[in-house]
Short mmCIF file of C-alpha atoms in Angstrom, two decimals:
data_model
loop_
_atom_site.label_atom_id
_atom_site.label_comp_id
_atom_site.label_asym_id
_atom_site.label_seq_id
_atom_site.Cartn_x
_atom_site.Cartn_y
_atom_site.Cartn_z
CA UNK A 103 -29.03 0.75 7.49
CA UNK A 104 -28.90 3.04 10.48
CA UNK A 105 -25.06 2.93 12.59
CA UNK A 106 -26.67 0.55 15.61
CA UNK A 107 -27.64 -2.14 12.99
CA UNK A 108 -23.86 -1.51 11.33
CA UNK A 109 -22.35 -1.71 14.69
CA UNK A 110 -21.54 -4.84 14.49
CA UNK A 111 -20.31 -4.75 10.52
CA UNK A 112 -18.03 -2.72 10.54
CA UNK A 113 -14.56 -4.91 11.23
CA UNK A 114 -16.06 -7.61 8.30
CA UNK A 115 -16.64 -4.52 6.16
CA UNK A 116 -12.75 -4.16 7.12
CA UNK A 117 -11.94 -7.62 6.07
CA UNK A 118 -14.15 -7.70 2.89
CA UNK A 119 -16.14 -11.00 4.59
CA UNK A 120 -19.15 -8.46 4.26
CA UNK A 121 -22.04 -9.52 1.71
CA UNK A 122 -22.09 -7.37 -1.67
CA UNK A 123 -25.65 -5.61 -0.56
CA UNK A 124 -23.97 -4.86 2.92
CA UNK A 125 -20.58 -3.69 1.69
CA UNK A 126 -22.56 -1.01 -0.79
CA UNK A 127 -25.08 0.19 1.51
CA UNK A 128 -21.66 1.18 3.99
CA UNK A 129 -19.85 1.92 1.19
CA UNK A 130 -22.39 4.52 0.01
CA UNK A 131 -22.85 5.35 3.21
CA UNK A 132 -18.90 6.47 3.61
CA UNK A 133 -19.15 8.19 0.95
CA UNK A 134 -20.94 10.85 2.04
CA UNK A 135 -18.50 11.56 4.43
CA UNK A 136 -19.87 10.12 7.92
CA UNK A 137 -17.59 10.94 9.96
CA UNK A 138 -18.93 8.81 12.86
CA UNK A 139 -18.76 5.65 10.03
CA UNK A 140 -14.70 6.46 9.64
CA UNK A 141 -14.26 6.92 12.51
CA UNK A 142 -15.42 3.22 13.65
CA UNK A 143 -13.99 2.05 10.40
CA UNK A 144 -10.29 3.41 11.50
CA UNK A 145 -11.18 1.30 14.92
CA UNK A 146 -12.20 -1.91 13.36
CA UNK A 147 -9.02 -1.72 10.83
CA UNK A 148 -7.22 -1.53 14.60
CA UNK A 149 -8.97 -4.90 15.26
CA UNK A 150 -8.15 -6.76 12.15
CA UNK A 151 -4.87 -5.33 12.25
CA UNK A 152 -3.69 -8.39 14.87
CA UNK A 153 -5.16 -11.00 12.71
CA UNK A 154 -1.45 -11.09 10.74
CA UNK A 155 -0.40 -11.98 14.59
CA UNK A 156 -1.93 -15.27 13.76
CA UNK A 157 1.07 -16.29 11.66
CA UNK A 158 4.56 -16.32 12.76
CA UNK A 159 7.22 -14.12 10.94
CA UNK A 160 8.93 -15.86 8.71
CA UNK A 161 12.41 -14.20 7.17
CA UNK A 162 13.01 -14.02 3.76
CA UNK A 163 15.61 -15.05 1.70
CA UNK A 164 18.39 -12.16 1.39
CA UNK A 165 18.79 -12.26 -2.28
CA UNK A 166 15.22 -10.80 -2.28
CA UNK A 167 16.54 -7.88 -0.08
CA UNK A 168 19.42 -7.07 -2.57
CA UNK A 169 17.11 -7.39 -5.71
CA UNK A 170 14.22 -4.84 -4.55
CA UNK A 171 17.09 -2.67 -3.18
CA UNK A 172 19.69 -2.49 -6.52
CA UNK A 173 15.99 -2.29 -8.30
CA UNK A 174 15.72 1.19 -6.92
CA UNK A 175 19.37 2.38 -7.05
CA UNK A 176 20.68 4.24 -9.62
CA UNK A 177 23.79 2.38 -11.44
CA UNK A 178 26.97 3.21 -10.53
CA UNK A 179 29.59 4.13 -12.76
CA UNK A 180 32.75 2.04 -13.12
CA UNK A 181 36.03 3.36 -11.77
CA UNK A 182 38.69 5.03 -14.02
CA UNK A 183 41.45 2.77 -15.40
CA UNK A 184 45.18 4.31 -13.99
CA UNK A 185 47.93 2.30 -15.83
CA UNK A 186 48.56 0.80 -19.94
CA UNK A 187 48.88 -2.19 -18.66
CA UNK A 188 45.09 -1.55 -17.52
CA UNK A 189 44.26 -0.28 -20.15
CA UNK A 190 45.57 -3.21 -22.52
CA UNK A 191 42.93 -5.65 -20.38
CA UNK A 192 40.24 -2.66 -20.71
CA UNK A 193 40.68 -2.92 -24.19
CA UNK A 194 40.31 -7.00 -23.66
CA UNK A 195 37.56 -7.16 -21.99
CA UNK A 196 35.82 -4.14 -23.90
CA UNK A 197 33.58 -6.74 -26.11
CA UNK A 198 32.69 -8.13 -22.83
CA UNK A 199 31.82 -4.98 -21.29
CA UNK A 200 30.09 -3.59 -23.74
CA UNK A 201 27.42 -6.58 -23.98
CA UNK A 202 27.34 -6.73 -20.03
CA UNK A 203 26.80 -3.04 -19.94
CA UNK A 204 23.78 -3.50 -22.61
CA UNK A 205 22.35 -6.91 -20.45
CA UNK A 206 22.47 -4.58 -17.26
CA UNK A 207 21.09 -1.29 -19.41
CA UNK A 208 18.14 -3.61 -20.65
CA UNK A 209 17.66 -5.18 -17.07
CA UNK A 210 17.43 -1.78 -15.50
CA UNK A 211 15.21 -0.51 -18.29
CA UNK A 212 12.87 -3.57 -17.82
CA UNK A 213 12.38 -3.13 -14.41
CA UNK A 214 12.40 0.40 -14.81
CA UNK A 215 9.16 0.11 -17.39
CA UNK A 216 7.91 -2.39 -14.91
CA UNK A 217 7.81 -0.12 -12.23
CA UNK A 218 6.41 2.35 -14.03
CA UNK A 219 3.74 0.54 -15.07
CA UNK A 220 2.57 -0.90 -11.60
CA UNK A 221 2.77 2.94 -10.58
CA UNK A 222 0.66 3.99 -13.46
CA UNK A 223 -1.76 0.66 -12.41
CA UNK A 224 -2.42 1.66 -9.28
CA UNK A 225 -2.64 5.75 -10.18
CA UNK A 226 -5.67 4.50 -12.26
CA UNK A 227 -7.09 2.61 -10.09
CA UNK A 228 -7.02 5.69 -7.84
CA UNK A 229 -8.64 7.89 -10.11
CA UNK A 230 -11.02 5.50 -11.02
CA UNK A 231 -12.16 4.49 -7.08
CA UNK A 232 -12.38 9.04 -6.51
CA UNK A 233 -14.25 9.55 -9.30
CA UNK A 234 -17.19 7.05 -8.90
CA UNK A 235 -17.35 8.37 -5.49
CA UNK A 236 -21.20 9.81 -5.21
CA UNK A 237 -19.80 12.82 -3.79
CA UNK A 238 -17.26 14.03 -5.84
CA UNK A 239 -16.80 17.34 -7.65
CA UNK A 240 -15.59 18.28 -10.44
CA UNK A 241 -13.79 21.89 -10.35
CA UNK A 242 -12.46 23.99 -13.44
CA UNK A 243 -9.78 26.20 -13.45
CA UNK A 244 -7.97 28.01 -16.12
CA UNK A 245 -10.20 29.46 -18.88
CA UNK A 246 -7.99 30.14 -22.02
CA UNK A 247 -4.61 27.66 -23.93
CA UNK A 248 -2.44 29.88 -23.07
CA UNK A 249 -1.99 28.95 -19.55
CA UNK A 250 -2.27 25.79 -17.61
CA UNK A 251 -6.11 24.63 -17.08
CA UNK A 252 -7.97 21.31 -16.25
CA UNK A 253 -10.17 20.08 -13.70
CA UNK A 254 -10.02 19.11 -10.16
CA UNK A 255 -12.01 16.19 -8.81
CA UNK A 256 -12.18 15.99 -5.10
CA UNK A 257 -13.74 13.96 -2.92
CA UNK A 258 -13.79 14.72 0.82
CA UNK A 259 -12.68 11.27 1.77
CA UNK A 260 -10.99 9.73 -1.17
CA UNK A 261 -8.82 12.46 -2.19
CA UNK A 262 -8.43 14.72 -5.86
CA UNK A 263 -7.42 13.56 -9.26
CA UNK A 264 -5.68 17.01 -10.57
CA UNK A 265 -5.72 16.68 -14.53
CA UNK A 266 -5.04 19.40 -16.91
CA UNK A 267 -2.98 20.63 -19.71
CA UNK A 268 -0.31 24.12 -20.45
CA UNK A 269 2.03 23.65 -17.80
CA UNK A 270 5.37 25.25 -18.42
CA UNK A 271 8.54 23.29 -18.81
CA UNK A 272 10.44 23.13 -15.93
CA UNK A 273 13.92 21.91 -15.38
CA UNK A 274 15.20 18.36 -14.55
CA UNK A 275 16.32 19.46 -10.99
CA UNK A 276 12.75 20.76 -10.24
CA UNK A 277 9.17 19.64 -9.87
CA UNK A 278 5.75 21.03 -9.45
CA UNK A 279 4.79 20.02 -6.18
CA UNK A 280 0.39 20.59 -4.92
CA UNK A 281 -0.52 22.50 -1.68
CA UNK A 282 -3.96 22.43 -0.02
CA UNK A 283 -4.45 25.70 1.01
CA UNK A 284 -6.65 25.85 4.10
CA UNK A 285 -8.52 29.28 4.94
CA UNK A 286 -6.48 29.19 7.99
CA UNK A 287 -3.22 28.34 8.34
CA UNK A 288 -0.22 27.13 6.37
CA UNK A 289 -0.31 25.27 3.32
CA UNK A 290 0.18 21.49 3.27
CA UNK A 291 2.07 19.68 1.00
CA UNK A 292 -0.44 17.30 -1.24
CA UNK A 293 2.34 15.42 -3.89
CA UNK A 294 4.66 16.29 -6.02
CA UNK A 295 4.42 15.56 -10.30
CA UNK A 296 5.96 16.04 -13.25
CA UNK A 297 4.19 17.21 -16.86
CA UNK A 298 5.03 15.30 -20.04
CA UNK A 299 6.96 17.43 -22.78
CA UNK A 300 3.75 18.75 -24.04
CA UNK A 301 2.72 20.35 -20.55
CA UNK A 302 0.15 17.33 -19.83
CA UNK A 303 -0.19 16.07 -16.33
CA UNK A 304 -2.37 14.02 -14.28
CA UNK A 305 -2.02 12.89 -10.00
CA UNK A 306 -4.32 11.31 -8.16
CA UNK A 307 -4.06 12.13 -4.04
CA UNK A 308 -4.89 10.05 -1.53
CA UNK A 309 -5.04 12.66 0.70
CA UNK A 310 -8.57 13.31 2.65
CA UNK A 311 -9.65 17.03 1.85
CA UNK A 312 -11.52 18.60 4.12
CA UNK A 313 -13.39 20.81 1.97
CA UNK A 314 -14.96 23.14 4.36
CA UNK A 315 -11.21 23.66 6.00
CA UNK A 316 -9.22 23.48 2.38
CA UNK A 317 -10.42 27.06 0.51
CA UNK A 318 -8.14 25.86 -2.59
CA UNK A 319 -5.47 23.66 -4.31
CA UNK A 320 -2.51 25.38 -5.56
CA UNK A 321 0.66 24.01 -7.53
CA UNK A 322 3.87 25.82 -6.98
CA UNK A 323 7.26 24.59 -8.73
CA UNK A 324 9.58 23.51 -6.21
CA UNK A 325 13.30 22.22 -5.66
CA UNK A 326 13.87 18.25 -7.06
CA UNK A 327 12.24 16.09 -3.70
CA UNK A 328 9.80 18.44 -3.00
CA UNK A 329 9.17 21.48 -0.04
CA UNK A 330 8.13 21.70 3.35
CA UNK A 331 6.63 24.66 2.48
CA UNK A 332 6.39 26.41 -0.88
CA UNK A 333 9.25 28.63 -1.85
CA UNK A 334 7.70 29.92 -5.15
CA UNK A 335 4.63 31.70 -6.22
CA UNK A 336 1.97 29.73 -7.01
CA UNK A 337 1.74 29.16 -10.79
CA UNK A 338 -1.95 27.69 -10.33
CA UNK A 339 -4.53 28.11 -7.77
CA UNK A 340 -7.81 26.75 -7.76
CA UNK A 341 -10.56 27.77 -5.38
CA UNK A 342 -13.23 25.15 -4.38
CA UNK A 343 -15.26 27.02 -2.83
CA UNK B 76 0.52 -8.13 14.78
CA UNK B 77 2.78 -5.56 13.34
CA UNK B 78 5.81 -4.07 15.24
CA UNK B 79 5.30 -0.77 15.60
CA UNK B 80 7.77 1.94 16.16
CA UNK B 81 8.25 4.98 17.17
CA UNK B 82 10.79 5.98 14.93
CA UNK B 83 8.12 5.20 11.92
CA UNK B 84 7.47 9.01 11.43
CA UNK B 85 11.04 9.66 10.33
CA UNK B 86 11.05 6.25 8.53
CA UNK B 87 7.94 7.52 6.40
CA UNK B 88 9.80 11.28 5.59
CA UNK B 89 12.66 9.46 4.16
CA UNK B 90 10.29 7.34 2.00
CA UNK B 91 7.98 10.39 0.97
CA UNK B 92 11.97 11.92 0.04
CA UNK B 93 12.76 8.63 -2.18
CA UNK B 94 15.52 8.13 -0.01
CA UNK B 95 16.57 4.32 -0.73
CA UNK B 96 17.93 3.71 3.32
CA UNK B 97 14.10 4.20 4.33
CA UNK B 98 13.29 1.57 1.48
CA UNK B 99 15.95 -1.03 3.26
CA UNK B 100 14.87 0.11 6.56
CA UNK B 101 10.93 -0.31 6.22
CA UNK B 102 12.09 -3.69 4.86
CA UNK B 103 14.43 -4.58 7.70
CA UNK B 104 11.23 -3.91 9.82
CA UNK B 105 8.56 -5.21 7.75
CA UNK B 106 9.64 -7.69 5.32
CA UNK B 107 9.30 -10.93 7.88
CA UNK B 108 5.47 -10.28 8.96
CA UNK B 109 5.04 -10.20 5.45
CA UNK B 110 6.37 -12.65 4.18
CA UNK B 111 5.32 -14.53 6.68
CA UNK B 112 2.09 -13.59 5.31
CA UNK B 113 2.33 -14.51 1.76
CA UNK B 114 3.68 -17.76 2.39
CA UNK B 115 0.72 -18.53 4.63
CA UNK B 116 -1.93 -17.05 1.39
CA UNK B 117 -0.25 -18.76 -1.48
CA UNK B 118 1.47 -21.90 0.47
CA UNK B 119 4.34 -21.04 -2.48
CA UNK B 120 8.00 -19.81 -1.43
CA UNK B 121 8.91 -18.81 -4.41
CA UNK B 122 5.50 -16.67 -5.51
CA UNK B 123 5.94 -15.58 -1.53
CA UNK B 124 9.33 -14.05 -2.71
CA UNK B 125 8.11 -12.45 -5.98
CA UNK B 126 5.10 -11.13 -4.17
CA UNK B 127 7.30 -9.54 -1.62
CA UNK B 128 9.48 -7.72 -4.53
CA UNK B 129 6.73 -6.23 -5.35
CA UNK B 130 4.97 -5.31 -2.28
CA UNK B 131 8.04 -3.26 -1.39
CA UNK B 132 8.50 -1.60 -5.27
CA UNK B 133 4.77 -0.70 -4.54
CA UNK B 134 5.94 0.99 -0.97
CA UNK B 135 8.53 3.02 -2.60
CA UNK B 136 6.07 3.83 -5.62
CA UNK B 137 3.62 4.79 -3.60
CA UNK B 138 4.76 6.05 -0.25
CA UNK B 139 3.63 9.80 -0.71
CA UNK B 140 0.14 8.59 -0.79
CA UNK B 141 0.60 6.72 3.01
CA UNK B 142 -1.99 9.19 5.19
CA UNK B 143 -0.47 8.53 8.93
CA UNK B 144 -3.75 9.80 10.05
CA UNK B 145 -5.55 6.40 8.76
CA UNK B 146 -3.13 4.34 10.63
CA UNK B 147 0.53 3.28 10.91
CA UNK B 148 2.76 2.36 8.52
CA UNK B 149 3.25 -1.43 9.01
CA UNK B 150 -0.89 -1.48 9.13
CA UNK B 151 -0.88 0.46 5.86
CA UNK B 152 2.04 -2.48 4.66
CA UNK B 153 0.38 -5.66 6.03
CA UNK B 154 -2.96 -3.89 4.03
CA UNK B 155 -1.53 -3.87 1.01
CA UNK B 156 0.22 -7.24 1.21
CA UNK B 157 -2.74 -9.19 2.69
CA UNK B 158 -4.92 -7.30 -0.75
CA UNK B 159 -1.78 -8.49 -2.63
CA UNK B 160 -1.97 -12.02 -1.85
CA UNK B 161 -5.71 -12.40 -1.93
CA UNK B 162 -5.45 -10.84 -5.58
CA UNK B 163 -2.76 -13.41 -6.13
CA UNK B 164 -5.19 -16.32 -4.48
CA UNK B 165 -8.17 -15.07 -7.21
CA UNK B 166 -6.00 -15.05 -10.10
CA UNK B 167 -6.47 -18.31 -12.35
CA UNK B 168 -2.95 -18.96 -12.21
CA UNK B 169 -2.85 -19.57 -8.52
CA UNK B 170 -6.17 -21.49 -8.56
CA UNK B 171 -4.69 -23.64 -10.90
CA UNK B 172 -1.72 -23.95 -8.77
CA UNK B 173 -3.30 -24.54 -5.46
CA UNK B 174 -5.85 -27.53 -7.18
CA UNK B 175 -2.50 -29.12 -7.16
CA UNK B 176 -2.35 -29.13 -3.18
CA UNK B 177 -4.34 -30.38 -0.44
CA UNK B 178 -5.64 -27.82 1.67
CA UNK B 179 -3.06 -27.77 4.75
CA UNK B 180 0.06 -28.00 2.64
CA UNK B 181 2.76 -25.48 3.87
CA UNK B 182 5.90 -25.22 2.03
CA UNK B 183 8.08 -27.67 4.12
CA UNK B 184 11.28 -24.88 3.41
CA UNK B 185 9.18 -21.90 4.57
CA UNK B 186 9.24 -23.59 8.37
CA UNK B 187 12.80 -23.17 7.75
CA UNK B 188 13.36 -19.51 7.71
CA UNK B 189 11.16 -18.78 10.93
CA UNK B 190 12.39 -15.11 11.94
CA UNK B 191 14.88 -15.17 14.75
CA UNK B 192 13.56 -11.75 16.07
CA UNK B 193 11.69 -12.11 19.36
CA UNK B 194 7.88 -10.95 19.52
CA UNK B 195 7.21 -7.73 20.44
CA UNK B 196 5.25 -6.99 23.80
CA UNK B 197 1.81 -5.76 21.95
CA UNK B 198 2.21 -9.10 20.12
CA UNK B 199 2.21 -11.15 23.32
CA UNK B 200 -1.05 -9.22 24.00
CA UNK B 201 -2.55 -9.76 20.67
CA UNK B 202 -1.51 -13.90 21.04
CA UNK B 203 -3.03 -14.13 23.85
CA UNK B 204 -6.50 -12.78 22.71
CA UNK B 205 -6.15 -14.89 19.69
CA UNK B 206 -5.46 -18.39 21.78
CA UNK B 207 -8.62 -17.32 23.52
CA UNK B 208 -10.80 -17.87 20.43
CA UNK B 209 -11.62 -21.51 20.05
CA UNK B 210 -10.64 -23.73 16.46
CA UNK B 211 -14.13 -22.25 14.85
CA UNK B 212 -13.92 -19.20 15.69
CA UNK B 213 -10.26 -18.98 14.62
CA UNK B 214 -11.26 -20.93 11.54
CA UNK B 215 -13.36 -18.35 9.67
CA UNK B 216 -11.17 -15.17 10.80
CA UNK B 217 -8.31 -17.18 9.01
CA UNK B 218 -10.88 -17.84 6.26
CA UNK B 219 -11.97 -14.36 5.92
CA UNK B 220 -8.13 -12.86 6.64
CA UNK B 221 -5.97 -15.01 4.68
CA UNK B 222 -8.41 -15.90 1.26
CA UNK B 223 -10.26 -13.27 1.48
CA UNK B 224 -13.35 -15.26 1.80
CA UNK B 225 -17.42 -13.75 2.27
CA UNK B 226 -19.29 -15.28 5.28
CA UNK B 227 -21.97 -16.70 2.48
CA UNK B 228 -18.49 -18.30 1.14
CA UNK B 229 -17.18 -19.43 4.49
CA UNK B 230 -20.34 -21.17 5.21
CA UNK B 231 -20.28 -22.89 2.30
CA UNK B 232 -16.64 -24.00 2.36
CA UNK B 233 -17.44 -25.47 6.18
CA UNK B 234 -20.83 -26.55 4.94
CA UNK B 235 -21.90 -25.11 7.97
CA UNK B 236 -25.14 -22.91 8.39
CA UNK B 237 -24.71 -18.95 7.43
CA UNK B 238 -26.04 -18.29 10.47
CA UNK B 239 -23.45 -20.41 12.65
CA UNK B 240 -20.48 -18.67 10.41
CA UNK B 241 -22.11 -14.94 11.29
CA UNK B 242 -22.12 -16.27 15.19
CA UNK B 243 -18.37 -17.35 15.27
CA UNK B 244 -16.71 -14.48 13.83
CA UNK B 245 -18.87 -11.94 15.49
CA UNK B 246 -18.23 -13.52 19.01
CA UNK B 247 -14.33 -14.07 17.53
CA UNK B 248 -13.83 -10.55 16.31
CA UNK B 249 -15.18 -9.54 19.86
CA UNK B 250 -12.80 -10.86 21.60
CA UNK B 251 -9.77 -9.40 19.61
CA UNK B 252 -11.89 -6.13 20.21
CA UNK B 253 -12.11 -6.46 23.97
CA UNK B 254 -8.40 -7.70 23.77
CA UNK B 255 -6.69 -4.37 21.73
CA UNK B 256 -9.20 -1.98 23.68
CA UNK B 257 -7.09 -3.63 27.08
CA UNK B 258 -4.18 -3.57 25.06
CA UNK B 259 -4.37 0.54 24.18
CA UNK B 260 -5.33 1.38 27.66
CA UNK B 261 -2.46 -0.44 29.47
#
């Protein structure tokens, strides 16, 4: 299909209303990383962008507000008790307590799992949509067990999976945070992840790399919420070119 | 359309920094259009509600992924939400739910809710595009936009020729493109 005959395709492509043959053949086509294609795709998603306008607003109920919101916070704890007399209803109501306390614990811990598991959900489906890109690589780093080593798997428009194994244990009020490191310039922040106890870690970026401006990867560990800019050596870097 | 702001750049670092006041604030700004939105997919207040929880636990999940450079952050919202509800629409529960209805049944308490907020101005622009496209035309965008529907399935569900369906939504979608290239150069 050459870009006058897509021309016309591109905001359906946008809203899916595009034919399975069609969607592939610009799908593929994407994938190589036509920049004149994203470019008009960016547009089009501009265009469909004021279909929504087609509905009116509608506010929701405020109860959903205040569950998404105490979903997210952390629990507080309860206030110290001052007085015996206080302390004669603590000890009252203790039973009571106690089973609330476990209700709320197993709520939170629900949710908590919940969350976790959409978040893992859509991670996969990440990975999965990079690598069956046509034009993604896969790049080794780290030879030997004894440090950290894996693979890279980048795709110039879909982003990088970063999956490996040997990372060292790192303290609860840090995190390893990735860095595209152009050959020019200063590095930009790409995520932040944690490893599992044994040093195992996988993230998927959505982040397009421009791989003939990015000369490498690198993860560095940083301060809990991430850096601006990296305050630590490097502990990994991984050319790609 | 979605409102967009100015102040979304500092409303996306205090998401990408897990901080829970950019959570309430991207749903102070967002949470109407879509809802507004899901109720008009699944026709179901209460799946419009759940559907909503989750859109936003999916925001704060994934809000370090949000490129600004593909768009802005209420387009990058409304995405996810409209692929949200059309997921909902495919699933067998909801097909089994919306057998129950006939086709233009709106949940009578959804109408009333209706945001009190007042349009913004690029809405006004964007309205006025859309009341330019006539009822067939509007038809299959809402087909396409709203259930996620092919033009082959379009067609079918208007039992009208493919070729007639391609015609409307390319001279529709032309207009909204004539009307937001007017719109950005104002």
């Amino acid at each position: 299909m050459t870009h006058g005959e897509m021309q016309e395709l591109y905001e359906l492509y946008v809203l899916g209303a595009l034919e399975v043959e069609q969607a592939v053949q610009i799908d593929a086509h994407v994938a190589d990383g036509c920049e004149f294609c994203l470019d008009q795709i960016r547009q089009a998603a501009q265009v469909t962008a004021a279909l929504p306008a087609m509905i009116e607003p509608v506010e929701p109920p405020a109860a959903v507000r205040e569950r998404i919101l105490a979903s997210i916070a952390t629990p507080k704890r309860a206030p110290r008790l001052q007085t015996p007399l206080m302390g004669l209803f603590a000890v009252a109501a203790a039973i009571a307590l106690v089973f609330a306390f476990w209700a709320t614990g197993q709520l939170h811990e629900t949710r908590r799992r919940l969350e976790d598991a959409l978040g893992q959900r859509d991670q996969l489906r990440s990975a999965i949509e990079i690598l069956s890109r046509s034009q993604t690589r896969a790049v080794q780093f780290g030879a030997n067990d004894n440090v950290a080593h894996g693979r890279v798997f980048v795709n110039q428009n879909g982003g990088f999976v970063f999956v490996g194994s040997d990372l060292p244990q790192i303290t609860p009020d840090k995190t390893f945070e990735l860095w595209l490191l152009p050959a020019k310039g200063a590095p930009q922040p790409a995520g932040l992840f944690r490893a599992n106890p044994s040093g195992d870690f996988v993230h998927v970026a959505n982040t397009a790399v421009d791989v003939k401006q990015i000369a490498a990867i690198a993860v560095s560990v940083e301060p809990k919420g991430g850096s601006s800019a990296p305050t630590t050596k490097p502990i990994v870097v991984v050319p790609l070119g | 359309m979605v409102p967009e702001h100015t102040a979304d750049a500092d409303l996306i670092r205090r998401l990408k920094s897990r901080d829970p006041e950019g959570l309430a604030t991207a749903y102070d700004r967002y949470s109407s259009a879509a809802f507004g939105l899901f109720l008009r997919i699944t026709r179901d207040r209460s799946v419009a509600e759940d559907l909503l929880q989750e859109l936003f636990l999916r925001v704060w999940n994934r809000s370090r992924e949000f490129d600004d450079s593909r768009g802005s952050l209420g387009v990058w919202i409304m995405a996810i939400a409209r692929n949200m509800g059309i997921d909902y629409l495919r699933s067998a529960e909801a097909r089994f739910n919306m057998k129950l209805r006939p086709i233009d049944y709106v949940d009578p308490t959804a109408l009333a809710h209706r945001s009190a907020e007042p349009d913004v101005d690029s809405k006004r622009a964007v309205n006025t595009a859309l009341s330019a496209l006539n009822a067939n035309e509007k038809r299959v965008l809402e087909l396409a936009y709203f259930e996620g529907c092919s033009q082959t399935e379009i067609a079918a569900k208007l039992d009208e020729p493919l070729g007639t369906v391609k015609t409307w939504m390319r001279t529709g979608l032309g207009r909204l493109r004539t009307a937001m290239k007017l719109r950005a150069a104002q």
